[in-house]
Amino acid sequence: MNVVQEPLQSGQPLAESYISDFDAVEHLYGDNPVDEGSWTARLQWLDRTEHLRAERGKLVERLRQYNARFNPDAAVTKSLNKLEQPGTVVIAGGQQSGLFTGPLLVIYKAVTIIKAAERASALLGRDVVPVFWIAGEDHDWDEVNHTYVLSPELEVCRIRVPREEGRRGPVSYTPVSALEWENATRELEQLLPDSEFKAELLQHLRETLSVSASLTDAFARLLGSWFGKHGLVLLDSADPELRKLETPMFEAMIRSNDELESAYHAASAEIAASGYQPQAEVAEGGANLFYIAEGERMLLFKRDGKFVDRKGLVAFTPDELIAGLREHPERFSNNVLTRPVMQDYLLPVLGSVLGQGEIAYWGLTRNAFELLKLRMPILLPRMSFTIVDAALQKHMDKYGLTWEDVMDHNVFERIKADWLAKQDKLQLDTQFEEMKTAFAGLYDPLIEQLGHVEKGLLRLGGTNKAKIIEQMDFLQSRVKDALERSNEAGLRHFDRIELSLFPQHKPQERVFNIYAYLNRYGFDWIDRLMEVPYEMMGQHRIIYV
């Protein structure tokens, strides 16, 4: 396995500046990850402010219960024993609970969290525990209910657990039936090519799903089976027992909600003034909190002195909302802008592992942290990879393709078209164009003369010419089709390169699921990923296998 650094454009200018030109965005974030002094300062701040966060003992007690059920590895117990001790800090990061764990980037995020915790512990001489924050409170079912696999026929196939339109409740509370699990697993089985690992892989998956009532349950069990031995602690943000611990921070968010909204608006204006596009919308009058009623997660807004949802189904005065919080904390939920603050309140976060989109929207939160007497943790870009197998590398070498060629779809298509044109040894395309030009040169003067005979013949001649050219075009297209058929093997090589590395014109890690790679490389593939050296600023790397 050879690992080489190569550029990969994310489309997130703010995050790219954070990674490669931190000085330009320091005013939005604060601590520079590559500055050792930032780590020491953050650790000292965490030591001084233990009293500002949720009670450590109760937090660990709940995490023990949750991980005993979904992630019962001895290494996890060891991590929780450490976390129980004052002074232990965490590296945290998270993701929605997607089908079969969703895209590859989820796996890379877990790897990064563990590696970053190891690096921080060695740097500071302090216990640092890796924690994965499962965003089970999210309600967008269509965002998490599917995953993608490349079929042997070179089709990017979606495996999906459908759901009829209904109430938009948290994913952790949305049940998945045994039949739905089996249908999705059977699709995966049909799409994966036969391998020496396939039977055991699918058996493990089926055993996991048979005891999982939701996407989040399955997600936690799968992550636990792969990363529990590395001490990765799991947390479900929809856990009602954690909500009880979060109650003081929810109350603070409600009481200072106008100031909190102003903090987000000010940050959005500052980002725009710095020449960047804010990644998340800061809604006018938005409370940046959700309320769950009758199974539906509703975003709250402030209207006429009350907290209401868009449909007008609920309405609370601030005092009524706080009273409801104290009685039913499980009904409250964070949005994308308050979740970072809640994470910092619940856990002693030394650093947070984020994708580039997350880094961009976290730029909106620094003022909110300070308003609520917290401080933004050190932000660590998630490690980014593209897997290139030996066959792909062979094809790329054969056609003289570089990584940059494949990364730019327009360039790639032009190279493929040029290659196909070179296979036309008779230069038939050129001959067709020359023939059409010559025909027009001969026919146009004749048509002009016909107009002197009778005006109607001029129009008829033009129509006749167009039909003849149309027939030439038809024959030319048939010849092109025949040329493509005769060079089908080469064109399939081009297709396999692009579809493997940039399916749907997106980076591989944002589309494909880990199971295709486990099926090909075996159960120890993730352990081999753990051996890749840690890259603190998350620059993209190609793994040649």
Coordinates of C-alpha atoms in Angstrom, one line a residue:
M1 CA 0.0 0.0 0.0
N2 CA 1.5 3.3 -1.2
V3 CA 0.2 6.6 0.0
V4 CA 0.8 9.8 -2.0
Q5 CA -0.5 13.3 -1.4
E6 CA -2.5 14.8 -4.2
P7 CA -4.7 17.9 -4.3
L8 CA -8.5 17.6 -4.2
Q9 CA -10.7 20.7 -4.5
S10 CA -13.5 20.7 -2.0
G11 CA -15.5 23.7 -3.3
Q12 CA -15.3 25.2 0.2
P13 CA -13.0 28.3 -0.1
L14 CA -13.2 29.1 3.7
A15 CA -12.2 25.6 4.7
E16 CA -9.4 25.6 2.1
S17 CA -8.1 28.8 3.6
Y18 CA -8.3 27.3 7.0
I19 CA -6.1 24.4 5.9
S20 CA -3.6 26.2 3.7
D21 CA -3.7 29.9 4.7
F22 CA -4.7 30.0 8.4
D23 CA -3.6 33.6 9.0
A24 CA -6.3 34.7 6.5
V25 CA -9.1 33.2 8.7
E26 CA -7.6 33.3 12.2
H27 CA -10.1 36.0 13.2
L28 CA -12.9 33.6 12.6
Y29 CA -11.5 30.5 14.4
G30 CA -8.9 31.3 16.9
D31 CA -6.5 28.5 17.7
N32 CA -4.1 27.3 14.9
P33 CA -3.9 23.5 14.9
V34 CA -0.2 23.4 13.9
D35 CA 0.8 25.7 16.8
E36 CA 1.7 23.5 19.8
G37 CA 1.0 26.5 22.0
S38 CA -2.6 26.3 20.9
W39 CA -2.9 22.8 22.3
T40 CA -1.4 23.7 25.6
A41 CA -3.6 26.8 26.0
R42 CA -6.7 24.8 25.1
L43 CA -5.8 22.1 27.7
Q44 CA -5.2 24.7 30.4
W45 CA -8.5 26.4 29.6
L46 CA -10.4 23.1 29.9
D47 CA -8.7 22.4 33.3
R48 CA -9.9 25.8 34.5
T49 CA -13.4 25.5 33.3
E50 CA -14.4 22.0 34.3
H51 CA -17.3 23.5 36.3
L52 CA -18.8 25.1 33.2
R53 CA -19.6 21.7 31.6
A54 CA -21.9 18.8 32.3
E55 CA -21.0 16.7 35.3
R56 CA -18.3 14.3 34.2
G57 CA -19.4 11.4 36.4
K58 CA -23.0 11.3 35.1
L59 CA -21.8 11.7 31.5
V60 CA -19.5 8.7 31.8
E61 CA -22.1 6.7 33.5
R62 CA -24.5 7.2 30.6
L63 CA -21.8 6.5 28.0
R64 CA -21.0 3.3 29.8
Q65 CA -24.6 2.2 29.5
Y66 CA -24.8 3.1 25.8
N67 CA -21.4 1.6 24.8
A68 CA -22.1 -1.6 26.8
R69 CA -25.0 -2.2 24.5
F70 CA -23.5 -1.1 21.1
N71 CA -19.8 -1.0 21.5
P72 CA -18.8 -3.4 24.3
D73 CA -15.0 -3.7 23.7
A74 CA -12.5 -3.8 26.5
A75 CA -10.6 -0.9 24.9
V76 CA -13.8 1.2 25.1
T77 CA -14.2 0.4 28.8
K78 CA -10.6 1.5 29.3
S79 CA -11.3 4.8 27.4
L80 CA -14.3 5.5 29.6
N81 CA -12.3 4.8 32.8
K82 CA -9.9 7.4 31.6
L83 CA -12.6 9.9 30.7
E84 CA -14.0 9.5 34.2
Q85 CA -10.9 11.0 35.7
P86 CA -10.6 14.8 36.0
G87 CA -8.1 16.2 33.4
T88 CA -8.9 13.7 30.7
V89 CA -10.0 15.4 27.5
V90 CA -11.4 14.2 24.2
I91 CA -11.0 14.5 20.5
A92 CA -14.6 14.5 19.1
G93 CA -16.2 14.3 15.7
G94 CA -19.4 13.0 14.2
Q95 CA -21.7 12.2 11.4
Q96 CA -25.3 11.2 10.6
S97 CA -26.1 7.5 11.0
G98 CA -26.2 6.4 7.3
L99 CA -27.2 3.1 5.8
F100 CA -24.4 0.5 6.3
T101 CA -22.5 3.5 7.8
G102 CA -23.0 5.6 4.7
P103 CA -20.1 7.0 2.5
L104 CA -16.4 6.2 3.0
L105 CA -15.8 9.6 4.6
V106 CA -17.5 8.3 7.8
I107 CA -14.8 5.7 8.1
Y108 CA -12.1 8.2 7.5
K109 CA -13.5 10.5 10.1
A110 CA -13.5 7.7 12.7
V111 CA -9.9 7.0 11.8
T112 CA -8.9 10.6 12.1
I113 CA -10.5 11.0 15.5
I114 CA -8.6 8.0 16.9
K115 CA -5.3 9.1 15.3
A116 CA -5.7 12.7 16.4
A117 CA -6.4 11.6 20.0
E118 CA -3.2 9.5 19.9
R119 CA -1.2 12.5 18.6
A120 CA -2.6 14.9 21.1
S121 CA -1.9 12.5 24.0
A122 CA 1.7 12.1 23.0
L123 CA 2.1 15.9 22.5
L124 CA 0.5 16.9 25.9
G125 CA 1.4 13.9 28.1
R126 CA -2.3 13.7 29.0
D127 CA -5.0 11.1 28.4
V128 CA -7.0 12.0 25.3
V129 CA -10.0 9.8 24.5
P130 CA -11.6 9.6 21.0
V131 CA -15.3 10.1 20.9
F132 CA -17.6 9.7 17.9
W133 CA -20.8 11.9 18.0
I134 CA -23.6 10.1 16.1
A135 CA -26.0 12.7 14.9
G136 CA -29.0 10.6 15.6
E137 CA -31.2 13.6 16.3
D138 CA -31.1 14.7 12.7
H139 CA -34.5 14.1 10.9
D140 CA -33.6 14.2 7.2
W141 CA -34.4 10.5 6.4
D142 CA -33.7 10.9 2.7
E143 CA -30.1 12.1 3.5
V144 CA -29.2 9.0 5.4
N145 CA -31.4 6.1 4.1
H146 CA -29.2 5.1 1.2
T147 CA -25.7 4.3 0.1
Y148 CA -23.9 3.6 -3.2
V149 CA -21.9 0.7 -4.7
L150 CA -20.3 0.4 -8.1
S151 CA -21.7 -2.7 -9.8
P152 CA -19.6 -5.0 -12.0
E153 CA -21.5 -3.5 -15.0
L154 CA -20.0 -0.1 -14.1
E155 CA -23.2 1.4 -12.7
V156 CA -23.3 3.5 -9.6
C157 CA -26.1 1.8 -7.8
R158 CA -28.1 3.1 -4.9
I159 CA -29.2 0.9 -2.1
R160 CA -32.1 2.5 -0.2
V161 CA -34.5 1.9 2.7
P162 CA -37.6 3.8 1.4
R163 CA -40.0 5.6 3.7
E164 CA -43.4 7.0 3.0
E165 CA -43.8 10.7 3.5
G166 CA -44.8 11.4 7.1
R167 CA -43.6 13.1 10.3
R168 CA -40.0 14.1 10.2
G169 CA -38.7 12.6 13.5
P170 CA -35.1 12.0 14.5
V171 CA -33.4 9.1 12.7
S172 CA -32.7 7.4 16.0
Y173 CA -36.4 7.2 16.7
T174 CA -37.3 5.9 13.1
P175 CA -37.7 2.1 13.1
V176 CA -36.4 -0.1 10.4
S177 CA -38.1 -3.5 10.0
A178 CA -36.5 -6.9 9.6
L179 CA -37.9 -7.0 6.0
E180 CA -36.4 -3.6 5.2
W181 CA -33.0 -4.7 6.5
E182 CA -33.1 -7.9 4.5
N183 CA -34.2 -6.2 1.3
A184 CA -31.3 -3.7 1.6
T185 CA -28.8 -6.5 2.4
R186 CA -30.0 -8.6 -0.5
E187 CA -29.4 -5.7 -2.8
L188 CA -25.9 -5.3 -1.5
E189 CA -25.3 -9.0 -1.9
Q190 CA -26.3 -8.9 -5.5
L191 CA -24.1 -5.9 -6.3
L192 CA -20.9 -7.1 -4.6
P193 CA -18.8 -9.4 -6.8
D194 CA -17.9 -12.8 -5.4
S195 CA -14.8 -12.8 -3.2
E196 CA -13.2 -14.9 -0.5
F197 CA -14.6 -12.4 2.1
K198 CA -18.1 -12.0 0.8
A199 CA -20.0 -14.7 2.7
E200 CA -18.5 -13.9 6.1
L201 CA -18.9 -10.2 5.5
L202 CA -22.6 -10.5 4.8
Q203 CA -23.1 -12.9 7.6
H204 CA -21.7 -10.4 10.1
L205 CA -23.8 -7.6 8.5
R206 CA -27.0 -9.7 8.8
E207 CA -26.2 -10.6 12.4
T208 CA -25.7 -6.9 13.2
L209 CA -28.9 -5.8 11.6
S210 CA -31.0 -8.5 13.2
V211 CA -30.6 -6.9 16.6
S212 CA -30.8 -3.3 15.3
A213 CA -34.1 -1.4 15.5
S214 CA -32.9 1.8 13.6
L215 CA -30.2 3.1 11.3
T216 CA -28.5 4.6 14.4
D217 CA -28.5 1.2 16.2
A218 CA -26.9 -0.5 13.2
F219 CA -24.5 2.4 12.6
A220 CA -23.3 2.2 16.2
R221 CA -22.8 -1.5 16.2
L222 CA -20.9 -1.5 12.9
L223 CA -18.6 1.3 14.0
G224 CA -18.1 -0.5 17.3
S225 CA -17.1 -3.8 15.6
W226 CA -14.5 -2.0 13.5
F227 CA -13.2 0.7 15.9
G228 CA -14.1 -0.4 19.4
K229 CA -10.7 -2.1 19.7
H230 CA -9.1 1.2 19.2
G231 CA -10.9 2.7 22.2
L232 CA -13.4 4.8 20.2
V233 CA -16.3 5.9 22.4
L234 CA -19.7 6.3 20.8
L235 CA -22.4 8.8 21.7
D236 CA -25.9 9.2 20.2
S237 CA -27.0 12.8 20.2
A238 CA -30.6 11.7 20.4
D239 CA -30.1 9.8 23.6
P240 CA -32.8 11.1 26.0
E241 CA -30.6 10.4 29.0
L242 CA -28.0 12.8 27.6
R243 CA -30.7 15.4 27.1
K244 CA -31.1 15.5 30.8
L245 CA -27.4 16.4 31.2
E246 CA -27.8 19.0 28.4
T247 CA -30.7 20.8 30.1
P248 CA -28.7 23.7 31.6
M249 CA -27.2 24.6 28.2
F250 CA -30.5 24.4 26.4
E251 CA -31.9 26.8 29.1
A252 CA -29.0 29.2 28.6
M253 CA -29.7 29.1 24.8
I254 CA -33.3 29.9 25.4
R255 CA -32.7 32.7 27.9
S256 CA -30.1 34.4 25.7
N257 CA -31.7 33.5 22.4
D258 CA -31.8 37.0 20.9
E259 CA -28.1 37.6 21.8
L260 CA -27.3 34.1 20.3
E261 CA -29.1 35.0 17.1
S262 CA -27.2 38.3 16.9
A263 CA -23.9 36.5 17.4
Y264 CA -24.6 34.2 14.4
H265 CA -25.7 37.2 12.2
A266 CA -22.5 39.1 13.2
A267 CA -20.3 36.1 12.3
S268 CA -22.1 35.7 9.0
A269 CA -21.5 39.4 8.2
E270 CA -17.9 39.0 9.2
I271 CA -17.4 36.0 6.9
A272 CA -19.0 37.8 4.0
A273 CA -16.8 40.9 4.7
S274 CA -13.8 38.6 4.5
G275 CA -14.7 37.6 1.0
Y276 CA -16.3 34.2 1.8
Q277 CA -19.8 32.8 1.4
P278 CA -21.3 31.7 4.7
Q279 CA -21.9 28.0 4.6
A280 CA -25.1 27.9 6.7
E281 CA -28.1 30.2 6.6
V282 CA -28.7 32.3 9.7
A283 CA -32.5 32.7 9.5
E284 CA -34.0 36.0 10.6
G285 CA -35.8 35.3 13.9
G286 CA -34.4 31.8 14.0
A287 CA -34.1 30.2 17.5
N288 CA -31.6 27.7 16.2
L289 CA -33.3 25.0 18.2
F290 CA -35.7 22.1 17.4
Y291 CA -38.7 21.0 19.4
I292 CA -40.0 17.4 19.0
A293 CA -43.8 17.0 19.3
E294 CA -45.8 13.9 18.3
G295 CA -42.8 12.4 16.6
E296 CA -41.9 15.4 14.5
R297 CA -38.8 17.5 14.8
M298 CA -39.8 21.1 14.3
L299 CA -37.5 24.1 13.9
L300 CA -38.4 27.0 16.2
F301 CA -38.6 30.7 15.3
K302 CA -39.4 33.8 17.4
R303 CA -42.6 35.5 16.5
D304 CA -44.4 38.1 18.7
G305 CA -42.6 37.2 21.8
K306 CA -43.1 33.4 21.4
F307 CA -41.2 30.4 20.1
V308 CA -43.2 28.9 17.3
D309 CA -42.7 26.4 14.4
R310 CA -43.3 27.3 10.8
K311 CA -46.7 25.5 10.7
G312 CA -48.0 27.1 13.9
L313 CA -48.4 23.7 15.6
V314 CA -46.6 24.8 18.8
A315 CA -46.2 28.2 20.5
F316 CA -44.4 28.9 23.8
T317 CA -43.4 32.0 25.7
P318 CA -39.8 31.8 26.9
D319 CA -40.9 30.8 30.4
E320 CA -43.2 28.1 29.0
L321 CA -40.4 26.7 26.9
I322 CA -38.0 26.6 29.8
A323 CA -40.7 24.9 31.9
G324 CA -41.2 22.3 29.1
L325 CA -37.5 21.8 28.9
R326 CA -37.2 21.0 32.6
E327 CA -40.1 18.5 32.4
H328 CA -39.3 17.0 29.0
P329 CA -35.7 17.6 28.0
E330 CA -36.0 14.8 25.4
R331 CA -38.2 17.0 23.3
F332 CA -35.4 19.5 22.6
S333 CA -32.8 19.2 19.9
N334 CA -29.9 21.3 18.5
N335 CA -29.6 22.6 14.9
V336 CA -26.4 22.8 12.9
L337 CA -25.3 26.0 14.6
T338 CA -26.0 25.1 18.3
R339 CA -24.7 21.5 18.1
P340 CA -21.0 22.6 18.2
V341 CA -21.7 24.5 21.4
M342 CA -23.7 21.7 23.0
Q343 CA -20.8 19.3 22.2
D344 CA -18.4 21.6 24.0
Y345 CA -20.7 21.8 27.0
L346 CA -21.2 18.0 27.2
L347 CA -17.6 16.9 26.6
P348 CA -14.2 18.3 27.5
V349 CA -13.4 18.8 23.8
L350 CA -9.7 19.5 23.1
G351 CA -10.2 19.3 19.4
S352 CA -13.0 18.5 16.9
V353 CA -12.5 16.6 13.7
L354 CA -14.5 18.1 10.9
G355 CA -15.0 17.8 7.1
Q356 CA -14.4 20.8 5.0
G357 CA -18.1 21.7 4.9
E358 CA -18.3 21.6 8.7
I359 CA -15.2 23.7 9.0
A360 CA -16.9 26.3 6.8
Y361 CA -20.1 26.5 8.9
W362 CA -18.2 26.3 12.2
G363 CA -16.8 29.7 11.2
L364 CA -20.3 31.1 12.2
T365 CA -20.0 29.8 15.8
R366 CA -17.1 31.5 17.5
N367 CA -19.2 34.4 18.9
A368 CA -21.8 31.9 20.1
F369 CA -19.2 29.9 22.1
E370 CA -18.0 33.0 23.8
L371 CA -21.6 34.3 24.5
L372 CA -22.3 31.0 26.3
K373 CA -19.0 31.2 28.3
L374 CA -17.3 28.5 26.2
R375 CA -14.5 28.6 23.7
M376 CA -14.3 27.0 20.2
P377 CA -12.1 23.9 20.3
I378 CA -9.2 23.3 18.0
L379 CA -10.6 22.3 14.6
L380 CA -8.9 19.4 12.9
P381 CA -9.6 18.7 9.2
R382 CA -10.7 15.1 8.6
M383 CA -8.2 13.0 6.7
S384 CA -9.2 12.5 3.0
F385 CA -8.4 9.6 0.8
T386 CA -9.0 8.1 -2.6
I387 CA -8.4 4.4 -3.1
V388 CA -6.8 3.4 -6.4
D389 CA -6.4 -0.3 -7.1
A390 CA -3.7 -1.9 -9.3
A391 CA -6.0 -2.3 -12.3
L392 CA -7.1 1.4 -12.2
Q393 CA -3.4 2.4 -12.0
K394 CA -2.6 0.2 -14.9
H395 CA -5.4 1.7 -17.0
M396 CA -4.3 5.3 -16.1
D397 CA -0.7 4.5 -17.1
K398 CA -1.9 2.9 -20.3
Y399 CA -3.8 6.1 -21.4
G400 CA -1.3 8.6 -19.9
L401 CA -3.8 9.9 -17.4
T402 CA -2.7 11.9 -14.3
W403 CA -4.7 12.5 -11.2
E404 CA -5.4 16.1 -12.3
D405 CA -6.8 14.7 -15.6
V406 CA -9.3 12.6 -13.9
M407 CA -10.2 15.2 -11.3
D408 CA -11.4 17.6 -14.0
H409 CA -14.4 16.1 -15.7
N410 CA -14.1 18.3 -18.8
V411 CA -10.4 17.6 -19.3
F412 CA -11.1 13.8 -18.8
E413 CA -13.9 13.8 -21.4
R414 CA -11.7 15.6 -23.9
I415 CA -8.8 13.2 -23.4
K416 CA -11.2 10.2 -23.9
A417 CA -12.7 11.8 -27.0
D418 CA -9.1 12.5 -28.4
W419 CA -8.2 8.9 -27.7
L420 CA -11.2 7.5 -29.5
A421 CA -10.6 9.8 -32.5
K422 CA -7.0 8.4 -32.8
Q423 CA -8.5 4.9 -33.1
D424 CA -10.0 6.1 -36.4
K425 CA -7.1 5.1 -38.6
L426 CA -9.0 6.0 -41.7
Q427 CA -9.8 9.4 -40.4
L428 CA -13.4 8.8 -41.3
D429 CA -14.7 11.7 -39.3
T430 CA -12.5 14.1 -41.2
Q431 CA -13.6 12.5 -44.5
F432 CA -17.2 13.0 -43.6
E433 CA -16.7 16.7 -42.8
E434 CA -14.7 17.2 -46.0
M435 CA -17.4 15.4 -48.0
K436 CA -20.2 17.6 -46.5
T437 CA -18.2 20.8 -47.2
A438 CA -17.5 19.7 -50.8
F439 CA -21.1 18.7 -51.4
A440 CA -22.3 22.1 -50.1
G441 CA -19.8 23.8 -52.4
L442 CA -21.2 22.0 -55.4
Y443 CA -24.9 22.1 -54.5
D444 CA -25.2 25.7 -53.3
P445 CA -24.5 27.2 -56.8
L446 CA -27.0 24.8 -58.3
I447 CA -29.7 25.7 -55.9
E448 CA -29.1 29.4 -56.6
Q449 CA -29.6 28.8 -60.3
L450 CA -32.8 26.8 -59.6
G451 CA -34.2 30.0 -58.1
H452 CA -34.0 31.7 -61.5
V453 CA -36.2 28.9 -63.0
E454 CA -38.9 29.2 -60.4
K455 CA -38.8 30.8 -56.9
G456 CA -40.3 27.7 -55.3
L457 CA -37.4 25.6 -56.4
L458 CA -35.0 27.7 -54.3
R459 CA -36.8 26.6 -51.1
L460 CA -37.2 23.0 -52.3
G461 CA -33.5 22.9 -53.1
G462 CA -32.6 24.1 -49.6
T463 CA -34.8 21.5 -48.1
N464 CA -33.3 18.8 -50.3
K465 CA -29.8 19.8 -49.3
A466 CA -30.7 19.7 -45.6
K467 CA -32.1 16.2 -46.0
I468 CA -29.0 15.0 -47.8
I469 CA -26.7 16.5 -45.1
E470 CA -29.0 14.9 -42.5
Q471 CA -28.4 11.5 -44.1
M472 CA -24.7 12.1 -44.1
D473 CA -24.8 13.0 -40.4
F474 CA -26.8 9.9 -39.7
L475 CA -24.3 7.7 -41.5
Q476 CA -21.4 9.5 -39.7
S477 CA -23.1 8.9 -36.3
R478 CA -23.5 5.2 -37.2
V479 CA -19.8 5.0 -38.1
K480 CA -19.0 6.7 -34.8
D481 CA -21.1 4.1 -32.9
A482 CA -19.4 1.3 -34.7
L483 CA -16.0 2.8 -33.8
E484 CA -17.0 3.0 -30.2
R485 CA -18.2 -0.7 -30.3
S486 CA -14.9 -1.8 -31.8
N487 CA -13.1 0.1 -29.0
E488 CA -15.5 -0.8 -26.2
A489 CA -12.8 -2.3 -24.0
G490 CA -10.8 0.9 -24.0
L491 CA -13.9 3.0 -23.4
R492 CA -14.8 0.8 -20.5
H493 CA -11.4 1.4 -19.0
F494 CA -12.0 5.1 -19.2
D495 CA -15.4 4.7 -17.6
R496 CA -14.1 2.5 -14.8
I497 CA -11.4 5.1 -14.0
E498 CA -13.9 8.0 -13.7
L499 CA -16.7 6.0 -12.0
S500 CA -14.3 4.5 -9.5
L501 CA -12.5 7.8 -8.6
F502 CA -15.3 10.4 -9.2
P503 CA -18.7 8.7 -9.2
Q504 CA -21.5 11.2 -9.9
H505 CA -18.6 13.7 -10.5
K506 CA -18.0 13.7 -6.8
P507 CA -14.9 12.4 -4.8
Q508 CA -15.1 8.7 -4.2
E509 CA -15.1 9.2 -0.4
R510 CA -18.4 11.2 -0.6
V511 CA -20.3 8.5 -2.5
F512 CA -19.2 4.9 -2.2
N513 CA -19.7 2.6 0.8
I514 CA -17.0 0.8 2.8
Y515 CA -18.5 -2.7 2.1
A516 CA -17.2 -2.8 -1.5
Y517 CA -13.7 -2.4 -0.2
L518 CA -14.1 -4.8 2.7
N519 CA -15.4 -7.3 0.1
R520 CA -12.3 -6.8 -2.0
Y521 CA -9.6 -6.4 0.6
G522 CA -10.9 -8.2 3.6
F523 CA -11.9 -7.5 7.2
D524 CA -8.5 -6.1 8.1
W525 CA -8.8 -3.3 5.5
I526 CA -9.8 -0.8 8.2
D527 CA -6.9 -1.9 10.4
R528 CA -4.6 -1.2 7.4
L529 CA -6.2 2.3 7.1
M530 CA -5.3 2.8 10.8
E531 CA -1.6 2.4 9.8
V532 CA -1.6 5.3 7.4
P533 CA 0.4 8.2 9.1
Y534 CA -1.8 10.9 10.6
E535 CA -2.0 14.2 8.6
M536 CA -3.0 17.0 11.0
M537 CA -4.4 19.3 8.3
G538 CA -6.2 16.6 6.4
Q539 CA -4.6 17.1 3.0
H540 CA -6.0 14.6 0.5
R541 CA -4.0 11.5 -0.2
I542 CA -4.3 8.7 -2.7
I543 CA -3.9 5.1 -1.4
Y544 CA -2.5 2.9 -4.1
V545 CA -3.3 -0.7 -3.4

